[in-house]
Amino acid sequence: MPADRARLLLDCDPGHDDAVAIIVAAAFADVVGIVTVAGNAPLDRTTHNALVMRDLIGLDAPVHAGCERPLVAPPRHAGFVHGESGLDGAELPEPITPLDGTDGVEFIIDTCRSSEGVWLVPIGPLTNIGTAFRLAPDLPGRVAGVSLMGGGSFGNRSAVAEFNIWADPEAAAVVFDAYDPATPGSAAGPLIMAGLDVTHRFQVTPPRIAATRAVPGRLATTLADLFDFFTDTYLSRHDDGALDGAALHDPLAVLAVTHPELFGHVDRHVVVETRGEHTAGMTVIDERRLLERSDPNCRVLTTVDADAAFALVLDAVARCSTGG
Ligand code: RIB
Ligand code: CA
């Protein structure tokens, strides 16, 4: 493993786009561990799917199961997008390598304390990370940063709330507040947010699915089948012409760490709404040009070189193909 690779702890809820994020992280970073969270599907399913992906790409990293329900909100899933299994659409082998642990929060705390400079990359609800920050207030200052998929200036589960934040607003608020200069003892960050404003610019179009299918090996075929399913469920819920393919959200949180040159960004103050009847789970991004605005706590990604990013996805698939 080249010494200059970023060390990532991936916190995920596989999930089709989570599965791609695991492949991209394995190809371009040093994955120190995967922790699963309830989100796209219940914890038992997201954990099962993470174990499947680990074996499928031959990744040498521990998998720990995390929290099975949000801090306060009721458990809510996204079977209408990812299927009841959380990873519908392809023939997937049963996992062989056993789960490494069932206290994912403890694994996060222990890992970040024993090996400073790890990137936390949460790409599901922030329940595990928020719980870890609450139990270990020293953690935000010990990690290299947080690069999360979530939020945005618009929503997908409501007009204003994106799923990962909406599913556990209280946990998300802990994470964003931990890097807010207005919070006493807050950490410097960086907190990077790959929200819907950038992820909707990264779509799995039919030519990209065909390019995936053309990569030799079983992994590519499996991924292309997953893309077909993901695209169908995604586009079926949108106006005709709204998108050319499903938004491939989660890999961008990984690429923001491994390939930051692909992105445009602005630094903004962002807080999470936890109480609004119509706005709970909203990331409130302060875009005012007023000098009185709050100091930024978040690097909000705004653009991505989508062709270059998808070329890296294809490269990652090729690198992770075990020839199976
Ligand atoms: O809103 C998109 C996010 O919700 C992605 O992380 C997807 O995997 C789901 O978890
Ligand atoms: Ca996810």
Short mmCIF file of C-alpha atoms and ligand atoms in Angstrom, two decimals:
data_model
loop_
_atom_site.label_atom_id
_atom_site.label_comp_id
_atom_site.label_asym_id
_atom_site.label_seq_id
_atom_site.Cartn_x
_atom_site.Cartn_y
_atom_site.Cartn_z
CA MET A 1 0.00 0.00 0.00
CA PRO A 2 1.67 3.32 -1.07
CA ALA A 3 2.55 5.32 2.03
CA ASP A 4 0.87 8.51 0.83
CA ARG A 5 -2.65 7.07 0.65
CA ALA A 6 -5.31 8.64 2.84
CA ARG A 7 -6.46 6.40 5.69
CA LEU A 8 -10.26 6.17 5.60
CA LEU A 9 -12.84 4.79 7.98
CA LEU A 10 -16.00 4.28 5.90
CA ASP A 11 -19.33 4.52 7.74
CA CYS A 12 -22.02 3.29 5.39
CA ASP A 13 -25.47 1.84 4.73
CA PRO A 14 -25.02 -0.27 1.55
CA GLY A 15 -26.94 0.76 -0.61
CA HIS A 16 -25.99 0.75 -4.29
CA ASP A 17 -23.95 3.94 -4.19
CA ASP A 18 -22.35 2.88 -0.91
CA ALA A 19 -21.15 -0.25 -2.70
CA VAL A 20 -19.39 1.89 -5.30
CA ALA A 21 -17.88 4.04 -2.55
CA ILE A 22 -16.40 0.88 -0.97
CA ILE A 23 -14.81 -0.07 -4.30
CA VAL A 24 -13.41 3.43 -4.86
CA ALA A 25 -12.07 3.63 -1.30
CA ALA A 26 -10.43 0.21 -1.65
CA ALA A 27 -8.77 1.26 -4.91
CA PHE A 28 -7.46 4.68 -3.94
CA ALA A 29 -7.17 4.80 -0.14
CA ASP A 30 -6.10 2.77 2.85
CA VAL A 31 -9.39 1.55 4.33
CA VAL A 32 -8.77 1.10 8.05
CA GLY A 33 -12.30 -0.18 8.62
CA ILE A 34 -15.92 -0.23 7.57
CA VAL A 35 -18.71 0.49 10.05
CA THR A 36 -22.31 -0.08 9.09
CA VAL A 37 -25.39 1.88 10.09
CA ALA A 38 -29.13 1.46 9.61
CA GLY A 39 -30.28 3.64 6.75
CA ASN A 40 -31.09 2.47 3.24
CA ALA A 41 -32.07 -0.80 4.88
CA PRO A 42 -32.12 -2.14 8.47
CA LEU A 43 -28.75 -2.73 10.11
CA ASP A 44 -28.72 -6.47 9.54
CA ARG A 45 -29.06 -5.88 5.80
CA THR A 46 -26.57 -3.02 5.47
CA THR A 47 -24.10 -5.09 7.47
CA HIS A 48 -24.70 -8.16 5.31
CA ASN A 49 -24.22 -6.05 2.18
CA ALA A 50 -20.96 -4.55 3.48
CA LEU A 51 -19.64 -8.07 4.14
CA VAL A 52 -20.69 -9.13 0.63
CA MET A 53 -18.85 -6.16 -0.91
CA ARG A 54 -15.74 -6.77 1.18
CA ASP A 55 -15.49 -10.36 -0.07
CA LEU A 56 -16.42 -9.43 -3.63
CA ILE A 57 -13.41 -7.11 -3.94
CA GLY A 58 -11.09 -9.03 -1.62
CA LEU A 59 -10.68 -6.05 0.71
CA ASP A 60 -8.51 -6.62 3.79
CA ALA A 61 -10.33 -4.43 6.32
CA PRO A 62 -12.48 -5.11 9.38
CA VAL A 63 -16.25 -4.64 9.27
CA HIS A 64 -18.09 -3.64 12.43
CA ALA A 65 -21.83 -3.21 12.82
CA GLY A 66 -22.88 0.12 14.30
CA CYS A 67 -26.15 1.63 15.46
CA GLU A 68 -29.39 -0.04 14.49
CA ARG A 69 -31.58 3.02 14.99
CA PRO A 70 -31.31 6.83 14.98
CA LEU A 71 -30.71 8.86 18.14
CA VAL A 72 -34.27 10.20 18.32
CA ALA A 73 -36.07 9.81 14.99
CA PRO A 74 -37.92 6.59 14.20
CA PRO A 75 -36.09 4.08 11.99
CA ARG A 76 -36.85 4.90 8.34
CA HIS A 77 -35.39 3.12 5.33
CA ALA A 78 -35.24 3.47 1.54
CA GLY A 79 -36.39 0.14 0.12
CA PHE A 80 -38.16 2.06 -2.63
CA VAL A 81 -34.72 2.99 -4.01
CA HIS A 82 -32.39 0.13 -3.02
CA GLY A 83 -34.86 -2.75 -2.66
CA GLU A 84 -35.76 -4.61 0.51
CA SER A 85 -32.29 -6.25 0.67
CA GLY A 86 -30.67 -2.81 0.37
CA LEU A 87 -28.73 -4.09 -2.65
CA ASP A 88 -31.32 -5.53 -5.04
CA GLY A 89 -30.66 -6.14 -8.73
CA ALA A 90 -27.76 -8.58 -8.91
CA GLU A 91 -26.82 -12.15 -8.01
CA LEU A 92 -24.61 -11.63 -4.96
CA PRO A 93 -22.60 -14.33 -3.17
CA GLU A 94 -23.18 -14.99 0.53
CA PRO A 95 -20.38 -13.43 2.60
CA ILE A 96 -17.67 -15.77 3.80
CA THR A 97 -15.47 -13.57 6.00
CA PRO A 98 -17.21 -13.11 9.37
CA LEU A 99 -18.20 -9.81 10.94
CA ASP A 100 -15.39 -8.39 13.09
CA GLY A 101 -17.54 -6.76 15.75
CA THR A 102 -20.92 -5.37 16.74
CA ASP A 103 -19.90 -2.16 18.53
CA GLY A 104 -19.06 0.04 15.56
CA VAL A 105 -19.07 3.19 17.67
CA GLU A 106 -16.41 1.77 19.97
CA PHE A 107 -14.38 0.76 16.90
CA ILE A 108 -14.59 4.32 15.55
CA ILE A 109 -13.46 5.81 18.88
CA ASP A 110 -10.65 3.30 19.44
CA THR A 111 -9.38 3.57 15.86
CA CYS A 112 -9.35 7.37 15.78
CA ARG A 113 -7.62 7.56 19.17
CA SER A 114 -5.00 4.91 18.49
CA SER A 115 -4.17 6.11 14.98
CA GLU A 116 -4.61 9.87 14.62
CA GLY A 117 -5.13 11.37 11.18
CA VAL A 118 -7.78 8.96 9.93
CA TRP A 119 -10.46 10.43 7.62
CA LEU A 120 -14.03 9.67 8.70
CA VAL A 121 -16.16 9.17 5.59
CA PRO A 122 -19.82 8.75 6.57
CA ILE A 123 -22.11 8.03 3.62
CA GLY A 124 -25.29 7.05 5.47
CA PRO A 125 -27.16 8.52 8.43
CA LEU A 126 -24.71 10.05 10.91
CA THR A 127 -25.87 8.01 13.90
CA ASN A 128 -22.53 6.23 14.47
CA ILE A 129 -20.40 9.35 14.03
CA GLY A 130 -22.68 11.54 16.13
CA THR A 131 -22.73 8.96 18.91
CA ALA A 132 -18.94 8.61 18.77
CA PHE A 133 -18.47 12.41 18.98
CA ARG A 134 -20.82 12.58 21.95
CA LEU A 135 -19.00 9.78 23.80
CA ALA A 136 -15.54 11.02 22.80
CA PRO A 137 -15.51 14.83 22.43
CA ASP A 138 -11.78 14.65 21.66
CA LEU A 139 -12.45 12.75 18.42
CA PRO A 140 -13.23 15.68 16.04
CA GLY A 141 -9.76 17.06 16.73
CA ARG A 142 -7.99 13.71 16.32
CA VAL A 143 -9.20 12.85 12.81
CA ALA A 144 -7.81 14.22 9.53
CA GLY A 145 -11.34 15.42 8.81
CA VAL A 146 -14.85 14.31 7.99
CA SER A 147 -15.98 13.93 4.38
CA LEU A 148 -19.67 13.11 4.34
CA MET A 149 -22.35 12.52 1.76
CA GLY A 150 -25.47 14.34 2.84
CA GLY A 151 -27.47 17.55 2.88
CA GLY A 152 -27.67 20.18 0.20
CA SER A 153 -29.62 23.29 -0.71
CA PHE A 154 -32.61 21.06 -1.54
CA GLY A 155 -33.85 17.67 -0.41
CA ASN A 156 -34.87 14.25 -1.65
CA ARG A 157 -36.88 12.95 1.33
CA SER A 158 -38.64 16.29 1.71
CA ALA A 159 -38.44 19.56 -0.17
CA VAL A 160 -35.48 20.57 1.99
CA ALA A 161 -34.05 17.41 3.65
CA GLU A 162 -31.67 14.85 2.11
CA PHE A 163 -32.04 11.25 3.31
CA ASN A 164 -28.82 10.82 5.34
CA ILE A 165 -29.48 13.98 7.35
CA TRP A 166 -33.27 13.50 7.44
CA ALA A 167 -32.93 9.95 8.81
CA ASP A 168 -31.07 11.17 11.92
CA PRO A 169 -31.10 14.98 12.22
CA GLU A 170 -29.95 14.95 15.87
CA ALA A 171 -26.83 12.94 15.02
CA ALA A 172 -26.09 15.15 12.03
CA ALA A 173 -26.41 18.26 14.22
CA VAL A 174 -23.77 16.85 16.59
CA VAL A 175 -21.35 16.42 13.70
CA PHE A 176 -21.86 19.84 12.09
CA ASP A 177 -21.77 21.58 15.49
CA ALA A 178 -18.49 19.83 16.37
CA TYR A 179 -16.80 21.90 13.63
CA ASP A 180 -18.73 25.14 14.19
CA PRO A 181 -16.38 27.96 15.31
CA ALA A 182 -19.29 29.23 17.45
CA THR A 183 -19.24 25.98 19.44
CA PRO A 184 -16.89 26.17 22.45
CA GLY A 185 -14.01 23.73 22.00
CA SER A 186 -14.92 22.98 18.36
CA ALA A 187 -12.35 21.38 16.08
CA ALA A 188 -10.79 22.98 13.04
CA GLY A 189 -11.94 20.34 10.56
CA PRO A 190 -12.17 20.07 7.63
CA LEU A 191 -15.79 19.01 7.45
CA ILE A 192 -16.53 18.35 3.77
CA MET A 193 -20.12 18.00 2.58
CA ALA A 194 -20.96 16.22 -0.66
CA GLY A 195 -24.60 17.26 -0.82
CA LEU A 196 -27.23 16.83 -3.49
CA ASP A 197 -26.06 20.00 -5.27
CA VAL A 198 -22.90 18.13 -6.33
CA THR A 199 -24.10 14.53 -6.34
CA HIS A 200 -26.91 15.23 -8.77
CA ARG A 201 -24.17 16.27 -11.21
CA PHE A 202 -22.73 12.72 -11.04
CA GLN A 203 -25.23 10.40 -12.72
CA VAL A 204 -25.01 6.79 -13.83
CA THR A 205 -26.03 7.41 -17.43
CA PRO A 206 -26.61 4.58 -19.92
CA PRO A 207 -23.18 5.10 -21.57
CA ARG A 208 -21.54 4.86 -18.15
CA ILE A 209 -23.43 1.65 -17.36
CA ALA A 210 -22.30 0.23 -20.72
CA ALA A 211 -18.70 1.27 -19.97
CA THR A 212 -18.96 -0.49 -16.60
CA ARG A 213 -20.29 -3.67 -18.19
CA ALA A 214 -17.39 -3.60 -20.64
CA VAL A 215 -14.78 -3.89 -17.85
CA PRO A 216 -13.58 -7.52 -17.72
CA GLY A 217 -14.54 -9.63 -14.71
CA ARG A 218 -17.47 -10.55 -12.50
CA LEU A 219 -17.31 -7.42 -10.35
CA ALA A 220 -18.02 -5.20 -13.34
CA THR A 221 -20.95 -7.32 -14.46
CA THR A 222 -22.39 -7.36 -10.95
CA LEU A 223 -22.01 -3.59 -10.64
CA ALA A 224 -23.62 -2.97 -14.02
CA ASP A 225 -26.59 -5.12 -12.95
CA LEU A 226 -26.82 -3.11 -9.72
CA PHE A 227 -26.67 0.12 -11.74
CA ASP A 228 -29.54 -1.07 -13.94
CA PHE A 229 -31.71 -1.69 -10.89
CA PHE A 230 -30.68 1.54 -9.17
CA THR A 231 -31.36 3.55 -12.32
CA ASP A 232 -34.80 2.04 -12.78
CA THR A 233 -35.98 2.73 -9.25
CA TYR A 234 -34.37 6.18 -9.23
CA LEU A 235 -35.69 7.46 -12.56
CA SER A 236 -39.14 5.93 -12.04
CA ARG A 237 -39.62 8.39 -9.16
CA HIS A 238 -38.59 11.50 -11.16
CA ASP A 239 -40.16 13.62 -13.87
CA ASP A 240 -39.20 12.58 -17.38
CA GLY A 241 -35.97 14.34 -18.29
CA ALA A 242 -35.18 15.41 -14.74
CA LEU A 243 -32.11 13.15 -14.69
CA ASP A 244 -30.19 11.11 -17.29
CA GLY A 245 -29.37 8.44 -14.69
CA ALA A 246 -29.39 7.74 -10.97
CA ALA A 247 -27.29 10.14 -8.92
CA LEU A 248 -24.24 8.23 -7.72
CA HIS A 249 -23.95 10.06 -4.40
CA ASP A 250 -21.59 8.24 -2.06
CA PRO A 251 -18.37 7.77 -4.07
CA LEU A 252 -18.02 11.57 -4.19
CA ALA A 253 -17.42 11.70 -0.43
CA VAL A 254 -14.47 9.33 -0.96
CA LEU A 255 -13.14 11.11 -4.07
CA ALA A 256 -13.30 14.44 -2.20
CA VAL A 257 -10.50 13.01 -0.05
CA THR A 258 -8.54 11.01 -2.63
CA HIS A 259 -8.97 13.36 -5.62
CA PRO A 260 -9.94 16.84 -4.30
CA GLU A 261 -8.88 18.43 -7.58
CA LEU A 262 -12.08 17.12 -9.18
CA PHE A 263 -14.29 19.41 -7.15
CA GLY A 264 -15.36 23.04 -6.82
CA HIS A 265 -16.39 24.19 -3.37
CA VAL A 266 -17.41 27.08 -1.16
CA ASP A 267 -16.83 27.40 2.58
CA ARG A 268 -20.08 28.06 4.38
CA HIS A 269 -21.69 28.00 7.82
CA VAL A 270 -24.07 25.02 7.91
CA VAL A 271 -26.40 23.96 10.69
CA VAL A 272 -28.90 21.11 10.80
CA GLU A 273 -32.55 21.78 11.57
CA THR A 274 -33.84 19.22 14.06
CA ARG A 275 -37.24 20.62 15.14
CA GLY A 276 -39.07 22.04 12.11
CA GLU A 277 -42.37 20.42 11.27
CA HIS A 278 -41.58 20.85 7.58
CA THR A 279 -37.81 21.34 7.73
CA ALA A 280 -36.39 18.69 10.09
CA GLY A 281 -33.22 17.30 8.51
CA MET A 282 -32.52 20.41 6.46
CA THR A 283 -28.93 21.59 6.15
CA VAL A 284 -29.29 25.35 6.55
CA ILE A 285 -26.47 26.78 4.41
CA ASP A 286 -25.71 30.47 5.03
CA GLU A 287 -25.30 31.94 1.55
CA ARG A 288 -25.76 35.57 2.65
CA ARG A 289 -23.18 38.11 1.48
CA LEU A 290 -23.62 39.88 4.81
CA LEU A 291 -20.44 40.39 6.81
CA GLU A 292 -22.41 39.48 9.95
CA ARG A 293 -22.88 35.89 8.73
CA SER A 294 -21.44 33.13 10.93
CA ASP A 295 -17.92 31.88 10.25
CA PRO A 296 -17.85 28.75 8.06
CA ASN A 297 -17.68 25.25 9.55
CA CYS A 298 -18.11 23.31 6.31
CA ARG A 299 -16.56 22.93 2.86
CA VAL A 300 -19.63 22.57 0.64
CA LEU A 301 -18.84 20.82 -2.65
CA THR A 302 -20.53 22.58 -5.56
CA THR A 303 -19.15 21.04 -8.79
CA VAL A 304 -17.45 17.84 -9.91
CA ASP A 305 -15.64 16.79 -13.08
CA ALA A 306 -18.13 13.95 -13.61
CA ASP A 307 -16.33 12.32 -16.55
CA ALA A 308 -13.04 12.20 -14.65
CA ALA A 309 -14.81 10.92 -11.54
CA PHE A 310 -16.54 8.13 -13.42
CA ALA A 311 -13.28 7.19 -15.13
CA LEU A 312 -11.89 6.70 -11.62
CA VAL A 313 -14.89 4.49 -10.76
CA LEU A 314 -14.10 2.32 -13.79
CA ASP A 315 -10.40 2.28 -12.84
CA ALA A 316 -11.35 1.23 -9.31
CA VAL A 317 -13.56 -1.59 -10.61
CA ALA A 318 -10.69 -2.86 -12.75
CA ARG A 319 -8.22 -2.64 -9.83
CA CYS A 320 -10.59 -4.42 -7.45
CA SER A 321 -11.59 -7.16 -9.87
CA THR A 322 -10.20 -10.35 -8.45
CA GLY A 323 -10.73 -11.97 -11.77
CA GLY A 324 -13.70 -13.80 -10.32
O1 RIB B 1 -29.60 10.83 -0.30
C1 RIB B 1 -28.62 9.94 -0.78
C2 RIB B 1 -28.02 9.16 0.33
O2 RIB B 1 -29.02 8.36 0.95
C3 RIB B 1 -26.96 8.15 -0.16
O3 RIB B 1 -25.99 7.96 0.84
C4 RIB B 1 -27.73 6.89 -0.36
O4 RIB B 1 -26.92 5.71 -0.22
C5 RIB B 1 -28.70 6.98 0.79
O5 RIB B 1 -28.06 6.50 1.95
CA CA B 2 -25.44 5.70 1.63
#
